[in-house]
Short mmCIF file of C-alpha atoms in Angstrom, two decimals:
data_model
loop_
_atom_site.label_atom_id
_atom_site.label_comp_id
_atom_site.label_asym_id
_atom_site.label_seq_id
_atom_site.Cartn_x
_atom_site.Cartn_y
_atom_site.Cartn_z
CA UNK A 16 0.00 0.00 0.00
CA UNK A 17 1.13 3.67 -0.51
CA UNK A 18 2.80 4.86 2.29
CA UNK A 19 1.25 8.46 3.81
CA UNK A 20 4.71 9.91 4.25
CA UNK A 21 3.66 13.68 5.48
CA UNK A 22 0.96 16.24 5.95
CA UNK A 23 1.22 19.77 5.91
CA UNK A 24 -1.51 21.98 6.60
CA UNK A 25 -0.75 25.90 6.06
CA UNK A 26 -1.58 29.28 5.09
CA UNK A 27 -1.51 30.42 1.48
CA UNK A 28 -0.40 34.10 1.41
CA UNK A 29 -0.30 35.33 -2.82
CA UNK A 30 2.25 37.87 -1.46
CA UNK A 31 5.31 35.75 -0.92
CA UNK A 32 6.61 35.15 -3.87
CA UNK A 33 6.82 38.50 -4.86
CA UNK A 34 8.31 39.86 -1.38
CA UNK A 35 10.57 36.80 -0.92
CA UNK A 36 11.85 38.04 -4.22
CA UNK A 37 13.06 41.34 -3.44
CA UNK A 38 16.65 42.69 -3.57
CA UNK A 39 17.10 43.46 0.65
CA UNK A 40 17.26 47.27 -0.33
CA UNK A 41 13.59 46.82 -1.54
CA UNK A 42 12.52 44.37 1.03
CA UNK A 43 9.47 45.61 3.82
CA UNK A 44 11.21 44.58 7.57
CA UNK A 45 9.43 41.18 8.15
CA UNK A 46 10.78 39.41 4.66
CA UNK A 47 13.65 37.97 6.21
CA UNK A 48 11.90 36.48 8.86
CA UNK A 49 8.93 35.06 6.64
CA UNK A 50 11.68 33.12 3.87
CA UNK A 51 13.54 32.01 7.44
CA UNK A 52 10.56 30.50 8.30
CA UNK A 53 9.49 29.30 5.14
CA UNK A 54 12.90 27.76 4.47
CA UNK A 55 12.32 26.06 7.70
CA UNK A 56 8.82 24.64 6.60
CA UNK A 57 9.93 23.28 3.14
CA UNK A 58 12.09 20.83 4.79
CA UNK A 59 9.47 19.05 6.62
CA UNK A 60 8.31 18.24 3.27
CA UNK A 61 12.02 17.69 1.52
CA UNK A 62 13.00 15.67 4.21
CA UNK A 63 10.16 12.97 3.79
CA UNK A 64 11.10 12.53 0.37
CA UNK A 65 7.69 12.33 -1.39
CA UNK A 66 6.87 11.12 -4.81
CA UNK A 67 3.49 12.28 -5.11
CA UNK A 68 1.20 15.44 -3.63
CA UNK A 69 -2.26 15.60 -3.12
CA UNK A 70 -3.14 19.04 -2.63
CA UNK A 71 -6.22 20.82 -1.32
CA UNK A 72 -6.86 24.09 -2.06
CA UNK A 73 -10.13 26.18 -3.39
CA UNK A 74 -10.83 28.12 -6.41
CA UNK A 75 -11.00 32.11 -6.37
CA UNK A 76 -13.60 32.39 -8.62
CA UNK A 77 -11.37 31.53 -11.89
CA UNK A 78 -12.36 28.53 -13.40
CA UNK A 79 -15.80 27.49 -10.96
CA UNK A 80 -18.49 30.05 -11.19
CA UNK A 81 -22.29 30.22 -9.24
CA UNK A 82 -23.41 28.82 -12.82
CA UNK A 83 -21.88 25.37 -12.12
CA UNK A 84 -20.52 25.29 -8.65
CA UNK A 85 -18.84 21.89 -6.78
CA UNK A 86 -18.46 21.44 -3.22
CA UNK A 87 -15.52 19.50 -3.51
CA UNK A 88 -13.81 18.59 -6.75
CA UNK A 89 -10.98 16.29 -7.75
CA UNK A 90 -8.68 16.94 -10.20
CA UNK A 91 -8.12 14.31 -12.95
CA UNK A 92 -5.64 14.92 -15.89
CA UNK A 93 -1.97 14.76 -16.78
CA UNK A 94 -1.09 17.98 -16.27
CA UNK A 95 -2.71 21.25 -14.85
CA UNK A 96 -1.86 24.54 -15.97
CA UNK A 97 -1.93 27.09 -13.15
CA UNK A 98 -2.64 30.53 -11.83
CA UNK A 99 -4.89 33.42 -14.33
CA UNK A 100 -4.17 36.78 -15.44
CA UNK A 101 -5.52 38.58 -12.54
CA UNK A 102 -3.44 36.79 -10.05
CA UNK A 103 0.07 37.64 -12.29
CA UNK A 104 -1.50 41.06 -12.11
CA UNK A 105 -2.25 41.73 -8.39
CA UNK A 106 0.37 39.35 -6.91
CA UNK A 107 3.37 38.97 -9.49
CA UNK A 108 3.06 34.81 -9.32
CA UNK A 109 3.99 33.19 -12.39
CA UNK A 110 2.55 30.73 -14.97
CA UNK A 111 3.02 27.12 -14.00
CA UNK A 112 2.32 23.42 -15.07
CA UNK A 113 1.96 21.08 -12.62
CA UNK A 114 1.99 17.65 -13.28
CA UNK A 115 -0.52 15.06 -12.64
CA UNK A 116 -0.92 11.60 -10.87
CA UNK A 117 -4.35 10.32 -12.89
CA UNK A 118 -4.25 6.73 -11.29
CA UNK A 119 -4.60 8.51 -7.94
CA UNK A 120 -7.04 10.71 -8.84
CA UNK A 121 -9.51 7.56 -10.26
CA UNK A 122 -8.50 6.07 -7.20
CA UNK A 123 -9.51 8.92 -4.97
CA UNK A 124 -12.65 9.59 -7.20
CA UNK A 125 -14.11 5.98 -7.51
CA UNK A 126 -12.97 5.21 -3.71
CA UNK A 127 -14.27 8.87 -2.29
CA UNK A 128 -17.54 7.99 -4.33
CA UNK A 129 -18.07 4.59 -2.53
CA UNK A 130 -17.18 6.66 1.17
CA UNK A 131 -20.18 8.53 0.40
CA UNK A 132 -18.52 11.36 -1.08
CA UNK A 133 -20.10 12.62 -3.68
CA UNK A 134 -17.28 14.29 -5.79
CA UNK A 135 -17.05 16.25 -8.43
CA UNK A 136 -14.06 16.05 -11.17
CA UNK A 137 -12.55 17.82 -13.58
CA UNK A 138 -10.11 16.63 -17.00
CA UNK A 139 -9.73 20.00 -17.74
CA UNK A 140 -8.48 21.98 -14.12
CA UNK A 141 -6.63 25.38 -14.44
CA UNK A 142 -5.60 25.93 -11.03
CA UNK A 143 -5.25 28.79 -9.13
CA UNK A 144 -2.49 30.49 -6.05
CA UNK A 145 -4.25 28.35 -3.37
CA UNK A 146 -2.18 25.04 -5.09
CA UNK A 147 0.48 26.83 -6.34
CA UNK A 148 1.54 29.21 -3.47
CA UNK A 149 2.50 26.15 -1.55
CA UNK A 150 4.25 24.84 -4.61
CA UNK A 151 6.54 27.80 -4.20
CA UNK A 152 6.95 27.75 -1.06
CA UNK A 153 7.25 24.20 -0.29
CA UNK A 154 8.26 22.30 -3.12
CA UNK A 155 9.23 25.12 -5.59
CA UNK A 156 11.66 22.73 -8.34
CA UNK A 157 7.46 22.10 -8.98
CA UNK A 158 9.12 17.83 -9.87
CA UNK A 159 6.13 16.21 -8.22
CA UNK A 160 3.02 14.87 -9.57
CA UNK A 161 -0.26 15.85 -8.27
CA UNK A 162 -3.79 15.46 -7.12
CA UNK A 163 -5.73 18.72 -6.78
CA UNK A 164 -9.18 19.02 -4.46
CA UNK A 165 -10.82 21.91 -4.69
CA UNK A 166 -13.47 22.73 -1.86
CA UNK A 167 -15.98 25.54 -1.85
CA UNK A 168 -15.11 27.99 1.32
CA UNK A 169 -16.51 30.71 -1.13
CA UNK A 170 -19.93 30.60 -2.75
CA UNK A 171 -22.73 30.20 0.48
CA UNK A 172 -23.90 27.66 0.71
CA UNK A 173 -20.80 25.99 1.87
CA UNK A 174 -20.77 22.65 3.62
CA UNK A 175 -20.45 22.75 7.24
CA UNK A 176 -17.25 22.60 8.82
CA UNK A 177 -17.45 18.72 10.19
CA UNK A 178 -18.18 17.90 6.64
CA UNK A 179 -14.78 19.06 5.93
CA UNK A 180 -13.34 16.74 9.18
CA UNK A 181 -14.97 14.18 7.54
CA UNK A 182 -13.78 14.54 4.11
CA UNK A 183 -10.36 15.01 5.71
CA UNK A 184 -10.71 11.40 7.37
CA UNK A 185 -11.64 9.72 4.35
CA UNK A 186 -9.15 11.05 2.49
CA UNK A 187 -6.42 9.52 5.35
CA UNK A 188 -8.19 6.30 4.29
CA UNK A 189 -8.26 6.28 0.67
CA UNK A 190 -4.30 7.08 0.80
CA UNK A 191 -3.55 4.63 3.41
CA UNK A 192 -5.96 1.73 1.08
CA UNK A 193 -4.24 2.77 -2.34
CA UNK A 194 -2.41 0.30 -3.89
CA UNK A 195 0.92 1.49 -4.89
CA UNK A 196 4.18 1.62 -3.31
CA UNK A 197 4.75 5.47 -3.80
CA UNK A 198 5.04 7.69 -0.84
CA UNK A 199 1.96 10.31 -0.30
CA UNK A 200 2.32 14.10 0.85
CA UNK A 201 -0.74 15.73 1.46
CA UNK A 202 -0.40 19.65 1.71
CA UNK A 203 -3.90 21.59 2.28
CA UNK A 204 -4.04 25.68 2.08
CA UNK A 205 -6.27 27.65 3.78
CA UNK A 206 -6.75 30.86 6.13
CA UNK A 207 -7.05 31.98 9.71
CA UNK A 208 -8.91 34.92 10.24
CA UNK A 209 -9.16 37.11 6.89
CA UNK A 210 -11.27 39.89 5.87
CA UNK A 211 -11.69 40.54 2.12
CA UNK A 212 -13.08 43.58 0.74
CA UNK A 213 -14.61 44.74 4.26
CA UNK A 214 -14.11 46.93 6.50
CA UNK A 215 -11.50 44.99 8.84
CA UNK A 216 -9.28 44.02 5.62
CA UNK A 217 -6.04 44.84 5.64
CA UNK A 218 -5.18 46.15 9.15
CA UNK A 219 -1.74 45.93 11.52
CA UNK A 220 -2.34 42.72 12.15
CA UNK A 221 -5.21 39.58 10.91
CA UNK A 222 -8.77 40.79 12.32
CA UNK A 223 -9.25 38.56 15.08
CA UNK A 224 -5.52 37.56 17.06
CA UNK A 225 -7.48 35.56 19.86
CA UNK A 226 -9.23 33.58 17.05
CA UNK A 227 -5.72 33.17 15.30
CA UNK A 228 -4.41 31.98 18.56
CA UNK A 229 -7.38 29.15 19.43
CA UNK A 230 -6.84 27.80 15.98
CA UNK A 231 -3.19 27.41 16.04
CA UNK A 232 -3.62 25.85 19.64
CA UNK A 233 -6.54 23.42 17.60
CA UNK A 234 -4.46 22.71 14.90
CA UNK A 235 -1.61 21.59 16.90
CA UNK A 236 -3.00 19.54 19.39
CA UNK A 237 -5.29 17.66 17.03
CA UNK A 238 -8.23 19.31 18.81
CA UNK A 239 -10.88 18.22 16.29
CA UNK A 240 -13.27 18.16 19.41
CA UNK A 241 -12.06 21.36 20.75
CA UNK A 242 -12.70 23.03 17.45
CA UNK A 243 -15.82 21.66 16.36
CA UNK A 244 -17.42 22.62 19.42
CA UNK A 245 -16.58 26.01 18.66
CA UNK A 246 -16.47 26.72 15.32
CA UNK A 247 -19.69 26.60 12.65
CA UNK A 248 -20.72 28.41 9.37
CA UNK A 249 -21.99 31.24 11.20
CA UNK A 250 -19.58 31.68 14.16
CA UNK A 251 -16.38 31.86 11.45
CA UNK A 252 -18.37 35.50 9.54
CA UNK A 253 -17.21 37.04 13.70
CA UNK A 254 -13.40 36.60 12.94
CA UNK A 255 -13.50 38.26 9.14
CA UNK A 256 -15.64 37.73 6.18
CA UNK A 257 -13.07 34.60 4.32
CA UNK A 258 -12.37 33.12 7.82
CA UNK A 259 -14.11 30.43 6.38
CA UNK A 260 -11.30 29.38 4.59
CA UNK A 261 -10.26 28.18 7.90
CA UNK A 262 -12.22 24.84 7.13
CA UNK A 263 -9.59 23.84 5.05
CA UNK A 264 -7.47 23.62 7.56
CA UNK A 265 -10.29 21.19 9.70
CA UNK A 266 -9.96 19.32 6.70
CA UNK A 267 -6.08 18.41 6.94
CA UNK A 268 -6.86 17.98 10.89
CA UNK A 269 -8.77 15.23 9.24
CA UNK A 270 -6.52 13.89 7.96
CA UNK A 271 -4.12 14.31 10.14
CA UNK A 272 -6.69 12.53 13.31
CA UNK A 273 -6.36 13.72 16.66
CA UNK A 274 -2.36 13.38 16.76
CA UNK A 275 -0.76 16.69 17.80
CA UNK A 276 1.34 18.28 14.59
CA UNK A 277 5.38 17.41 14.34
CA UNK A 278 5.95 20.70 13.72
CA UNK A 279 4.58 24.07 14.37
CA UNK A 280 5.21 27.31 13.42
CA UNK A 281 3.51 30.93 12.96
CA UNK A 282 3.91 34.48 12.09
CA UNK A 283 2.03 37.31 13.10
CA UNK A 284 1.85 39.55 9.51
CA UNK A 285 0.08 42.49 8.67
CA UNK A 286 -3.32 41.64 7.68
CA UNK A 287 -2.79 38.18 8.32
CA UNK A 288 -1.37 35.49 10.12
CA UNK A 289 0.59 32.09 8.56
CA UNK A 290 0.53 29.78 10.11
CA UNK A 291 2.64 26.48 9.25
CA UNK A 292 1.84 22.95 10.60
CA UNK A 293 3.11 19.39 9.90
CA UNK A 294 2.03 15.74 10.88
CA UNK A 295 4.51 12.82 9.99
CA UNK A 296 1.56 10.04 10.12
CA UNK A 297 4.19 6.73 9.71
CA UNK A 298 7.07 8.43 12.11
CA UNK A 299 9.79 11.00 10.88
CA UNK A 300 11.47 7.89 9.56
CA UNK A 301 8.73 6.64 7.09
CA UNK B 24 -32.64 41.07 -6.65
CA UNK B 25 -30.47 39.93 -8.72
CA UNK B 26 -27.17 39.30 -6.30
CA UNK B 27 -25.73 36.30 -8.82
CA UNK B 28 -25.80 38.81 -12.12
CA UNK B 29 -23.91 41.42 -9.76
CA UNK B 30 -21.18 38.80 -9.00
CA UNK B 31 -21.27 37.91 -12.91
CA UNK B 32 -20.50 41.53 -14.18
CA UNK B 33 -17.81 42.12 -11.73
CA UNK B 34 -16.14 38.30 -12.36
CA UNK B 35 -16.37 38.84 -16.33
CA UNK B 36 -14.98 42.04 -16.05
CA UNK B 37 -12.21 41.09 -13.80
CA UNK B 38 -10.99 38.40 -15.79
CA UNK B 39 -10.62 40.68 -18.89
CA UNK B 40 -8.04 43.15 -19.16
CA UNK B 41 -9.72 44.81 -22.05
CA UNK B 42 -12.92 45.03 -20.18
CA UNK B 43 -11.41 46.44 -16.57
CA UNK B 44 -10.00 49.63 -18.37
CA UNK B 45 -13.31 50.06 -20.08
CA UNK B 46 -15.25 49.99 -17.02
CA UNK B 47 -12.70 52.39 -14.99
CA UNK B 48 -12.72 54.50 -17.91
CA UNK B 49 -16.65 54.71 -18.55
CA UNK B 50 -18.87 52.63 -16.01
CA UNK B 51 -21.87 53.97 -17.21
CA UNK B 52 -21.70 53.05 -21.10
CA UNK B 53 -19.93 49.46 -19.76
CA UNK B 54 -22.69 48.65 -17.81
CA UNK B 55 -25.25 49.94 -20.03
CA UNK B 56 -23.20 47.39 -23.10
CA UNK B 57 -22.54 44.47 -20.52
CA UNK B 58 -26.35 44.34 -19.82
CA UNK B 59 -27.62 44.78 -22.94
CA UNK B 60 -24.91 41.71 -24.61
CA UNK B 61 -23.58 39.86 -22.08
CA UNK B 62 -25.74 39.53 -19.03
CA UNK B 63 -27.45 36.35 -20.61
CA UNK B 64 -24.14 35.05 -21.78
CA UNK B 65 -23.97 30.99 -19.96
CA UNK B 66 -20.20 31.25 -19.81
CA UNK B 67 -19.90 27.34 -20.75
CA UNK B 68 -22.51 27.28 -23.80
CA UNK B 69 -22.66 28.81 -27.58
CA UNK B 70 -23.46 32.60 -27.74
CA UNK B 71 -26.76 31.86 -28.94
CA UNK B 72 -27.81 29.48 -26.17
CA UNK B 73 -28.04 32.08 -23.57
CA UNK B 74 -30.48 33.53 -20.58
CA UNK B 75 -33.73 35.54 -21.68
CA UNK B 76 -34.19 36.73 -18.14
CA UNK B 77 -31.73 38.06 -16.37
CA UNK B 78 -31.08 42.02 -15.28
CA UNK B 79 -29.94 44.52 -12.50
CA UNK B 80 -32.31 46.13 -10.18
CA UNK B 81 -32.12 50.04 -10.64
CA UNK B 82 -30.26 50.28 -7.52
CA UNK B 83 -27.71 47.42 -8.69
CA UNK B 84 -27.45 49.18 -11.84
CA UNK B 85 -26.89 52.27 -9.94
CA UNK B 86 -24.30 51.51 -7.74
CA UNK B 87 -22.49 49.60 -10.49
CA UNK B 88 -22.47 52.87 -12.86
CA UNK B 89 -21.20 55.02 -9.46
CA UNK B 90 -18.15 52.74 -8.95
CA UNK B 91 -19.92 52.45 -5.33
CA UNK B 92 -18.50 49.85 -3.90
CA UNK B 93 -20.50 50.91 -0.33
CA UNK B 94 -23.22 50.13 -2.11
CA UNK B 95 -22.05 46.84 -3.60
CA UNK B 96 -21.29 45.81 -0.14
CA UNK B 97 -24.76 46.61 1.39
CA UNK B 98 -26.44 44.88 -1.50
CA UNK B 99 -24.39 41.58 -0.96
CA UNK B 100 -22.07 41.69 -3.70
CA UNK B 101 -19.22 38.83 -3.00
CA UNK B 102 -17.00 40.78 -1.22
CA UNK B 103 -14.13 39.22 -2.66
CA UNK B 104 -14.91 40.00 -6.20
CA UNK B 105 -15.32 43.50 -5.48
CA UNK B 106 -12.42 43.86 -3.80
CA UNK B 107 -10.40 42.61 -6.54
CA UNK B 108 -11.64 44.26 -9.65
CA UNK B 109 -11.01 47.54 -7.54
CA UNK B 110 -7.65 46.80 -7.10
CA UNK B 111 -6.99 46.03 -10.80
CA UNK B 112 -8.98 49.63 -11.65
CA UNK B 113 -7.91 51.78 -8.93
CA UNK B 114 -4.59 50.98 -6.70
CA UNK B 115 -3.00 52.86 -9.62
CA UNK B 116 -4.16 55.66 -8.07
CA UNK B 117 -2.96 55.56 -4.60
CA UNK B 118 1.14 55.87 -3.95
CA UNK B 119 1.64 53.90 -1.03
CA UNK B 120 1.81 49.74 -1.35
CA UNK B 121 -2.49 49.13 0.10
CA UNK B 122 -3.24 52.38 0.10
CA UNK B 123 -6.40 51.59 -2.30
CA UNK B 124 -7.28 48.57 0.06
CA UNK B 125 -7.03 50.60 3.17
CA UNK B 126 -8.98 53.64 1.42
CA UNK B 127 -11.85 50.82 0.65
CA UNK B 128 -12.05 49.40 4.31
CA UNK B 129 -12.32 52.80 5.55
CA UNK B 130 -15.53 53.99 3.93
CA UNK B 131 -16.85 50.69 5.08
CA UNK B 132 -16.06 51.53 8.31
CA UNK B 133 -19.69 52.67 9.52
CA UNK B 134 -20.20 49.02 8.90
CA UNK B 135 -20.66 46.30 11.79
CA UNK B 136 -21.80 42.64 12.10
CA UNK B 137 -23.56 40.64 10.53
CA UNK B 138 -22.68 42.05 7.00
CA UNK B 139 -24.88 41.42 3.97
CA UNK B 140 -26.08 38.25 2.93
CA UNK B 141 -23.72 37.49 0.04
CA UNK B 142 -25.32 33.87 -0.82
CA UNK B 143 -26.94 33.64 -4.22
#
């Protein structure tokens, strides 16, 4: 069986590639300190030597629109081209192609399907910063094959957060059943608190610090129970109106169970904070 | 209300460079045009396979001709799309790195929980 070799649950901030690009002169005071850190988080993933990615994420409104929208989606094709006009335009990220891993895709599909998932897929997937941001900060020689999920945190109505847990479980599952010896990474984006074209966007520091500092305590301790009790589709519009990309991050505590994350790291940004998180589900010497 | 064709004119815009410049340059006539030939436009079928039934409220209209992106907000626009058609039009305009984005928080700053129903 494939062996689940790492999971890494994070933040996906469009600004980093730009500002970890910038001659020092040019750099704002905390880029150091963010590529330190990111540096530091890549080789969680480097070290576990992966051959294959699945990788959660959610669509910004590029290619899924309220005409057609999934709940969750897999990815299915040999190769995904990635990130749209208006993302090179607001955030400087580049054009990529990723490539794909179809056999675990049609696993995950026809396997998901029988779990009582009922999942949506795509042959034809453009994807956006929320899968490639962490392929430039985690894995940026972009070698790796992957599987893309897309889940809607954006168009209301969303699923509830313990659908997400629960999708995040299954997931676990179907990796840990597929038959292949190749070793799994699964790397999920999301948010803490975030406000987006309201009022609270875009202040000193994310909109609500004592949320940002229950989650990171949740995420790290495997609370699943602790944040479930706590968190819903209504309580996550107090924090900031796209705090409910935070149930992407329930969904890699899903995956990860109730085991408390290898590593764990933060920083406290303007607007925002990242947050960085990794389980090593077999041991650190899978 | 018509929330979902408010969220389509800002989304087709936005992903059209042609089209961003013509609505910072003349809202008005753009959302006069974009009503009159694209509002019905399925984005996945043939041109002539499109919706017979969709248009703005005046005060949609309205506050899309005004650039009023208060107005947007109260009407339950997605906040997100707003937000980042704005930035493609107008952060031009303002010198310092967010000054746009922190310009747009502040006149929504009269503005408490719960905000606006954005589901559609």
């Amino acid at each position: 069986m494939a062996k689940l070799v790492a999971i890494l649950a994070t933040t996906h901030h469009p600004f980093y590639y730009r500002t970890s690009r910038l001659p020092t002169a040019e750099a704002p005071p905390f880029a150091a300190e963010w590529v330190r850190k990111v540096a530091a988080y890549r080789e969680t993933l480097t070290r576990m030597r992966p051959d294959v990615l699945v990788m959660v994420g959610s669509d910004h409104f590029h290619q899924l629109w309220l005409d057609n929208m999934p709940q969750f989606l897999v990815g299915k094709a040999p190769f995904y081209d990635a990130n749209y006009y208006n993302e090179e335009r607001e955030f400087g990220l580049p054009r990529l192609l990723l490539k794909g891993h179809e056999e675990l895709s049609a696993h995950i599909l026809r396997a998901g399907l029988d779990e009582g998932f009922d999942l949506a897929f795509s042959n034809e997937l453009r994807v956006d910063h929320s899968i490639t941001c962490p392929i430039l900060t985690v894995r940026p020689d972009n070698d790796l094959p992957v599987v893309p999920i897309y889940t809607n945190i954006f168009a209301p109505p969303l699923p509830r957060p313990e659908r997400f847990v629960a999708l995040g479980r299954t997931l676990r599952t179907l990796i840990d059943s597929w038959p292949s010896s190749l070793r799994v990474a699964v790397i999920g984006t999301g948010h803490l608190s975030l406000e987006l074209g309201g009022p609270r966007q875009f202040g000193p520091h994310g909109p609500d610090p004592e949320f940002d500092a229950r989650a990171v305590e949740w995420i790290a301790n495997g609370d699943i129970d602790g944040c479930l009790a706590e968190v819903t589709l209504d309580s996550l519009h107090a924090p900031g109106n796209a705090t409910h990309g935070f149930m992407d991050f329930m969904l890699m505590m899903g995956v990860a169970g109730y085991a408390k994350a290898d590593y764990a790291d933060h920083l406290d940004l303007f607007h925002t904070m990242e947050a960085y998180f990794t389980w090593y589900p077999n041991g650190v010497d899978a | 209300m018509s929330r979902y064709l408010v969220d389509k004119f800002l989304y087709t815009i936005d992903r059209d460079p042609g089209l961003v410049e013509r609505y910072r340059e003349d809202p008005g006539g753009t959302v006069e045009w974009w009503e009159r030939e694209q509002a019905g436009r399925i984005l996945n079928c043939p041109v002539d396979e499109a919706t017979t039934w969709l248009a703005f409220t005046d005060e949609e209209r309205a506050a899309l001709a005004a650039h009023d992106h208060v107005a947007l907000f109260g009407l339950g626009a997605h906040p997100f799309l707003t937000l980042t058609l704005w930035i493609a039009m107008f952060e031009r305009d303002f010198p310092e790195p967010l000054g746009m984005q922190r310009d747009y928080a502040a006149r929504l700053s009269h503005l408490g929980l719960p905000y606006p129903d954005i589901s559609t």
